[in-house]
Amino acid sequence: MKNLFRVFSLVAVCIFLAGCSQLSLSRILGNEDDLDEKLKDVERIIITPRRGGTEVDVEVKYRENSNAELSVRVVNQAPMSVVVDASYSVENNHAQALVPMMELSFTAKNRTTIYGLRFNRSGISHDGTAANLYLYESGDIGDNEIAQYTASDGRYVEFRNPDGLFIIPTGATVNVLLRADISGTAVPGQTIRFDIETSEDIDAGAIKAEASFPLKGSTASVTSVSDLGYISFANVSPTGNTTVPSGYRYYYGWRFSLVASDQDMELRFLKITNTGTATQSDIGNFRLMYLDEIITRAEMTDNDEIVFDLANNPHLVPQGQTHNLDMVFDIAQDATGTFHFMVQEMNHILVFDRTYEVFTTPNQNDNWTVIESNSSSTSTVIEGTPESEIPGQGIFVGEIELSLASDSPTGNIASGATNVVVAKFNAYAIGEDIMINSLNVGATSIGLNNGRVYVDGSQIGSTVDLIRNGSYAFNLKTNLVIKEDKIRTIEIRADVKNNSGTDLTDGDTFGVALFASSANARGLQSGMAISTSAIMGNTLTARTGTVITTKNMAVADASASRPSGVIGEMNVLIGSFIITGGSGEGSKIHQITLKNNLWNDGGITLADVFQNLRLEAGGPADTNGNYYSEVLIGRTISSLVDADDTVYRFTPSPAIDLPVGASMVINIYADILNSASKDAISVFNSNEHGVIFVSEVSATGVQTGSNTSDSDGTYYVMQRVYIAQKGELIIEAPPSSYQAWPTIAVAGTEDVELFRFRLTAENEDMDIARLIVSISLKTEEWGAMNFNGSQFSALKNFKLLNGREQIGPTLASYSMIYRDAPMNGYIDFNFGTANSYRIPKGEERILTVTATISNWPTISSGCVYQMFMSPDPLMDGTPAITAHGAGSSRDLSGPEREIRGNPFTVRKSVPLVERMALPTTTLSSSGTHTLAK
């Protein structure tokens, strides 16, 4: 039926276009042998008559990304206003909730799992303008939440689930919606928008999303009113331990209050979680009631959730009134266990302002505090329940184990430095998944300015001063969940200044601690409150004039997948560090001393693997403009000493003039010996803290002349070095969707795409000096025409492209080998060694060969050609690609196997479609009429 529809569609188009001069259907839709395949992706054909004649312009619109494995687009984008109530003090303001910021439509060719989404915040706003962010399925708001955001670093917000956020079935489209709770601290005039900048922000595993990036969401502009409605939600009863007999019908299990302020308010959704041990077979037939009248009903899910969806019949709480609502249910005759009810998240209760017609945040707060029945440590117990199932009487409750991370800062820290890590802790969940709601953080001896909590590299919660010998409870608005038997890293960052914002005095010592907290976490299986214990960070010493040397964290450790270099490679980065000037005065750096970081390793030293050790500045330049990026510092040490504890001194001339508080990156380079043994390389690759470190930086103060040296450098810690045996150039066909399509090439057409192939540089940069593409004539094989030898002159002006960038010159023609050979000719892109085309390490390039089709009669219409890459294109042992490792100079030519493109046909012309006159141009309300002919 679909094919029949396509035929009718094609006939209708052809009839309508009949009579249009010089209009070729194949020019519109391509190869006539492939029209059925092309028509399935046609969305519409736009026909625009030209003035003063019978000719028309025809534009074919295809469905967006019809061949993409995964295509994404923005839908329902529109600017809007969001409302904040400004009638209270800032900390008690409330605002509009669940604002639709960006709706995304995902279409997948095959079943696809989306694991992560990252949004970029823009507009006149800050990271606190949106208090909470959620990902929902599109449609009405209710029990269709996908996830809450898992990480935020101010500009970026990320949603991630290693098991998948959502799945797109084969051939289906799924729409998801980013929603935001606006903060009560937002002010009029602020604007906020969320975008997805590149395909890297959509994690679909091995599948790359295709879209018209950047994808931009809706812009929300903040306005304020003085009477935005809100609901206050609180527990009424029970307030402690209680018991109930089994078989109890119509049991009033939980009463809570709803107070409407400023406006009439509607309750539209309520999700209650049972954290007790009672199951679906123990309690059921839940009713939400007001004044003994049933509002709605629900049953408990497998996740122990009772979901009351009131979207179609909201419960109205008039302005100024308090409604006590009851959750009533039946207890089975043979029931045992406990129940304890909670509203765990902000979006588990959805309330609606009837006047302003918006959802608002409950309880006048950006952050949600769990509302629960009983108390945090009590439950309702069904009589006859074994003691082992009663909280505190045998049921296992998890715990959080906090420990100081091995890389938590210690020793000196630059006074006046901002947003630096002052303590790092590991949190380990034992027995069950545990959610931490808050952490008490404080400083000892000296208070610190602008304290922050980071989890796995992203800030959560707000920025506040750390109190001396006291603590501040950071409310973790993302609710930090630690999976059982898993570790998450918690960093405390601060400015090395006192609470007044003044730099600490040289020699001031301090520490940062997580103070003990009561009931600040909850076991997600047991439902019980869990407390965290106190743990102290290392003691730190603030230094002013002393320069500070630290490992450059922007340079990652090397690994087998991202090695430092390969045997024989020159100019390999083996370490990088930062020298930061003291905040009291600038320093002149006179000498930098490096030291071998290998001991008791079977006699292996730097000399067994490296030569030509040198330092280069990584920028920025010093006060005098010296030592900008890539400038040599001191001399190159060509021969290294084969002994433990060897030091290598580099003396800059002139001295490096480092300003107050400024930093300079310095990189360590060396050449890898061709003679480096496997044993030596194995020792290097296994050393987690690098093979060389900074032992001392000798400096004097610019103003005082006092010693400002850093006597312990990076203290035996630098980047890990990993050396691979050799590089590799992977030469392969691209995915079928990227290959040049089979086509009909019409005489006189320029820059026709005929062949694509993919090159990937592994382990080192690759230099390509020559690239040969073979071409074969398929005349007899395909039964095409062959006369006058013109089949050999049909193609000319060959180009090699990386995207739109041309590589090398245009070649006027291809070279012949033998007319009867499997390869009739070849195109020789010979750049030469001096002008080699470089592919950086770890990157890939999909290259395209294009050509111009000669004019008739210098072609044989119907000839079929095919381009390919052969291991022996010249039949004399010359490889198709001549390539060398840029650093090692190793020969990495190839390919080893043939890579073929799709065949293409050369034609003098293609069929034309002409428009014919209609029998009448007058339409009536009856009968059948010809619309196009």
Short mmCIF file of C-alpha atoms in Angstrom, two decimals, residues 379-585:
data_model
loop_
_atom_site.label_atom_id
_atom_site.label_comp_id
_atom_site.label_asym_id
_atom_site.label_seq_id
_atom_site.Cartn_x
_atom_site.Cartn_y
_atom_site.Cartn_z
CA SER A 379 6.76 3.99 62.32
CA THR A 380 3.29 2.53 62.60
CA VAL A 381 3.53 -1.20 63.40
CA ILE A 382 0.93 -3.80 62.45
CA GLU A 383 0.30 -5.97 65.49
CA GLY A 384 1.95 -9.38 65.22
CA THR A 385 4.89 -8.09 63.20
CA PRO A 386 8.14 -9.92 64.09
CA GLU A 387 10.61 -7.76 65.97
CA SER A 388 13.16 -8.28 63.18
CA GLU A 389 10.93 -6.19 60.87
CA ILE A 390 10.44 -3.32 63.28
CA PRO A 391 12.84 -0.35 62.90
CA GLY A 392 15.36 -0.30 65.71
CA GLN A 393 14.45 -3.88 66.73
CA GLY A 394 16.36 -6.04 64.27
CA ILE A 395 15.85 -4.51 60.82
CA PHE A 396 19.17 -3.71 59.15
CA VAL A 397 19.81 -0.01 58.63
CA GLY A 398 22.64 1.12 56.35
CA GLU A 399 25.39 3.51 57.28
CA ILE A 400 27.67 6.06 55.67
CA GLU A 401 31.40 5.64 56.06
CA LEU A 402 33.33 8.88 55.57
CA SER A 403 37.09 8.83 55.02
CA LEU A 404 39.75 11.35 54.09
CA ALA A 405 40.73 10.99 50.43
CA SER A 406 44.35 10.06 49.77
CA ASP A 407 44.77 13.13 47.56
CA SER A 408 43.20 15.57 50.00
CA PRO A 409 45.37 18.73 50.09
CA THR A 410 48.11 18.92 52.68
CA GLY A 411 50.98 21.28 53.47
CA ASN A 412 51.17 24.77 51.95
CA ILE A 413 48.36 26.57 50.22
CA ALA A 414 48.56 30.00 48.66
CA SER A 415 47.03 32.72 50.82
CA GLY A 416 44.42 34.66 48.85
CA ALA A 417 43.80 31.84 46.37
CA THR A 418 40.17 31.47 45.34
CA ASN A 419 37.94 28.44 44.91
CA VAL A 420 40.66 25.95 45.81
CA VAL A 421 40.18 22.47 47.24
CA VAL A 422 40.84 22.62 50.99
CA ALA A 423 39.63 19.11 51.87
CA LYS A 424 38.51 16.01 50.01
CA PHE A 425 36.52 13.12 51.46
CA ASN A 426 35.19 9.78 50.23
CA ALA A 427 31.65 8.71 51.13
CA TYR A 428 30.92 4.97 51.10
CA ALA A 429 27.44 3.46 51.47
CA ILE A 430 27.16 0.24 53.48
CA GLY A 431 24.13 -2.04 53.47
CA GLU A 432 21.80 -0.05 51.19
CA ASP A 433 21.55 2.95 48.90
CA ILE A 434 21.65 6.10 51.00
CA MET A 435 20.47 9.63 50.19
CA ILE A 436 22.28 12.50 51.95
CA ASN A 437 20.15 15.63 52.31
CA SER A 438 22.67 17.92 54.01
CA LEU A 439 26.28 18.14 55.25
CA ASN A 440 27.61 20.23 58.11
CA VAL A 441 30.87 21.85 57.01
CA GLY A 442 33.14 24.10 59.03
CA ALA A 443 36.71 25.27 59.53
CA THR A 444 39.03 25.01 62.51
CA SER A 445 41.21 27.81 63.86
CA ILE A 446 40.27 30.28 61.12
CA GLY A 447 37.03 30.88 59.23
CA LEU A 448 37.23 30.74 55.42
CA ASN A 449 35.53 32.84 52.76
CA ASN A 450 33.12 31.46 50.13
CA GLY A 451 32.87 27.80 51.11
CA ARG A 452 31.42 25.40 48.55
CA VAL A 453 30.60 21.70 48.36
CA TYR A 454 31.49 19.78 45.19
CA VAL A 455 30.48 16.19 44.47
CA ASP A 456 32.30 14.35 41.70
CA GLY A 457 33.52 17.68 40.32
CA SER A 458 30.22 19.59 40.32
CA GLN A 459 29.04 22.14 42.89
CA ILE A 460 25.88 21.34 44.80
CA GLY A 461 24.18 23.63 47.25
CA SER A 462 25.01 27.28 47.81
CA THR A 463 28.18 29.29 48.52
CA VAL A 464 28.61 30.46 52.13
CA ASP A 465 31.45 31.32 54.52
CA LEU A 466 32.87 28.46 56.59
CA ILE A 467 32.56 29.34 60.27
CA ARG A 468 35.53 29.13 62.61
CA ASN A 469 35.08 26.21 65.01
CA GLY A 470 31.47 25.96 63.89
CA SER A 471 29.55 24.53 60.97
CA TYR A 472 27.06 25.43 58.27
CA ALA A 473 24.51 22.90 57.02
CA PHE A 474 24.81 22.78 53.23
CA ASN A 475 21.40 21.76 51.91
CA LEU A 476 22.13 19.44 48.98
CA LYS A 477 19.31 20.37 46.65
CA THR A 478 20.24 17.54 44.26
CA ASN A 479 19.88 15.05 47.14
CA LEU A 480 23.18 13.16 46.97
CA VAL A 481 22.53 9.43 46.49
CA ILE A 482 25.33 6.98 47.21
CA LYS A 483 24.75 3.51 45.84
CA GLU A 484 25.44 0.55 48.10
CA ASP A 485 29.13 -0.45 48.08
CA LYS A 486 29.97 2.59 45.94
CA ILE A 487 32.15 5.63 46.67
CA ARG A 488 31.45 9.24 45.81
CA THR A 489 33.99 12.01 46.28
CA ILE A 490 33.07 15.15 48.25
CA GLU A 491 35.31 18.20 47.85
CA ILE A 492 35.19 21.26 50.08
CA ARG A 493 36.42 24.37 48.28
CA ALA A 494 36.94 27.87 49.61
CA ASP A 495 38.87 31.10 49.18
CA VAL A 496 42.00 31.16 51.35
CA LYS A 497 40.73 34.28 53.09
CA ASN A 498 39.03 34.91 56.41
CA ASN A 499 35.30 35.54 56.73
CA SER A 500 35.89 39.25 56.07
CA GLY A 501 37.50 38.47 52.71
CA THR A 502 41.05 39.36 53.84
CA ASP A 503 43.95 37.14 52.75
CA LEU A 504 45.23 34.87 55.49
CA THR A 505 48.51 35.80 57.13
CA ASP A 506 51.59 33.87 56.09
CA GLY A 507 51.88 30.89 58.41
CA ASP A 508 48.23 30.75 59.41
CA THR A 509 47.11 27.15 59.80
CA PHE A 510 43.61 25.78 59.46
CA GLY A 511 41.66 22.68 58.66
CA VAL A 512 38.26 21.92 57.21
CA ALA A 513 35.94 19.25 58.58
CA LEU A 514 32.63 17.55 58.03
CA PHE A 515 30.94 17.92 61.39
CA ALA A 516 28.65 15.27 62.81
CA SER A 517 25.05 15.58 61.60
CA SER A 518 21.91 14.00 62.98
CA ALA A 519 19.34 12.35 60.69
CA ASN A 520 20.77 14.14 57.64
CA ALA A 521 20.59 11.03 55.45
CA ARG A 522 18.10 8.24 54.83
CA GLY A 523 18.36 4.60 53.79
CA LEU A 524 16.43 4.14 50.57
CA GLN A 525 15.57 0.51 51.40
CA SER A 526 15.05 0.66 55.16
CA GLY A 527 13.52 4.14 55.07
CA MET A 528 15.30 4.92 58.32
CA ALA A 529 17.09 8.15 59.21
CA ILE A 530 20.88 7.90 59.15
CA SER A 531 23.41 10.26 60.71
CA THR A 532 26.89 11.08 59.43
CA SER A 533 29.92 11.21 61.69
CA ALA A 534 32.59 13.88 61.96
CA ILE A 535 35.82 13.71 59.97
CA MET A 536 38.71 16.16 59.81
CA GLY A 537 40.70 17.21 56.77
CA ASN A 538 44.46 17.76 56.72
CA THR A 539 45.99 20.80 58.36
CA LEU A 540 46.92 23.43 55.78
CA THR A 541 49.35 26.34 56.05
CA ALA A 542 48.70 29.60 54.22
CA ARG A 543 51.78 31.03 52.55
CA THR A 544 52.07 34.50 51.05
CA GLY A 545 55.52 35.28 49.61
CA THR A 546 56.42 31.67 48.98
CA VAL A 547 55.79 30.45 45.46
CA ILE A 548 53.62 27.37 45.32
CA THR A 549 54.29 24.52 42.89
CA THR A 550 51.44 22.21 42.01
CA LYS A 551 50.72 19.48 39.53
CA ASN A 552 48.87 20.89 36.51
CA MET A 553 45.47 19.20 36.86
CA ALA A 554 44.48 20.33 33.36
CA VAL A 555 46.91 17.74 31.96
CA ALA A 556 45.45 14.29 32.50
CA ASP A 557 47.34 11.13 33.32
CA ALA A 558 48.35 9.13 30.27
CA SER A 559 46.93 5.65 29.76
CA ALA A 560 46.90 2.78 27.32
CA SER A 561 44.04 4.44 25.43
CA ARG A 562 45.69 7.89 25.49
CA PRO A 563 49.47 7.28 25.67
CA SER A 564 52.10 9.96 26.15
CA GLY A 565 53.87 8.82 23.00
CA VAL A 566 55.41 5.88 21.16
CA ILE A 567 58.92 4.45 20.92
CA GLY A 568 61.11 6.80 18.91
CA GLU A 569 58.76 9.78 19.22
CA MET A 570 60.28 13.18 19.88
CA ASN A 571 59.01 16.10 21.92
CA VAL A 572 56.80 13.99 24.22
CA LEU A 573 55.05 15.70 27.16
CA ILE A 574 56.00 13.76 30.32
CA GLY A 575 54.87 16.23 32.98
CA SER A 576 53.28 19.62 33.58
CA PHE A 577 53.18 21.82 36.65
CA ILE A 578 52.10 25.30 37.73
CA ILE A 579 54.13 27.81 39.71
CA THR A 580 51.96 30.35 41.54
CA GLY A 581 53.41 33.50 43.01
CA GLY A 582 52.73 34.45 46.61
CA SER A 583 49.99 36.95 47.34
CA GLY A 584 52.35 39.15 49.37
CA GLU A 585 54.88 39.99 46.64
#
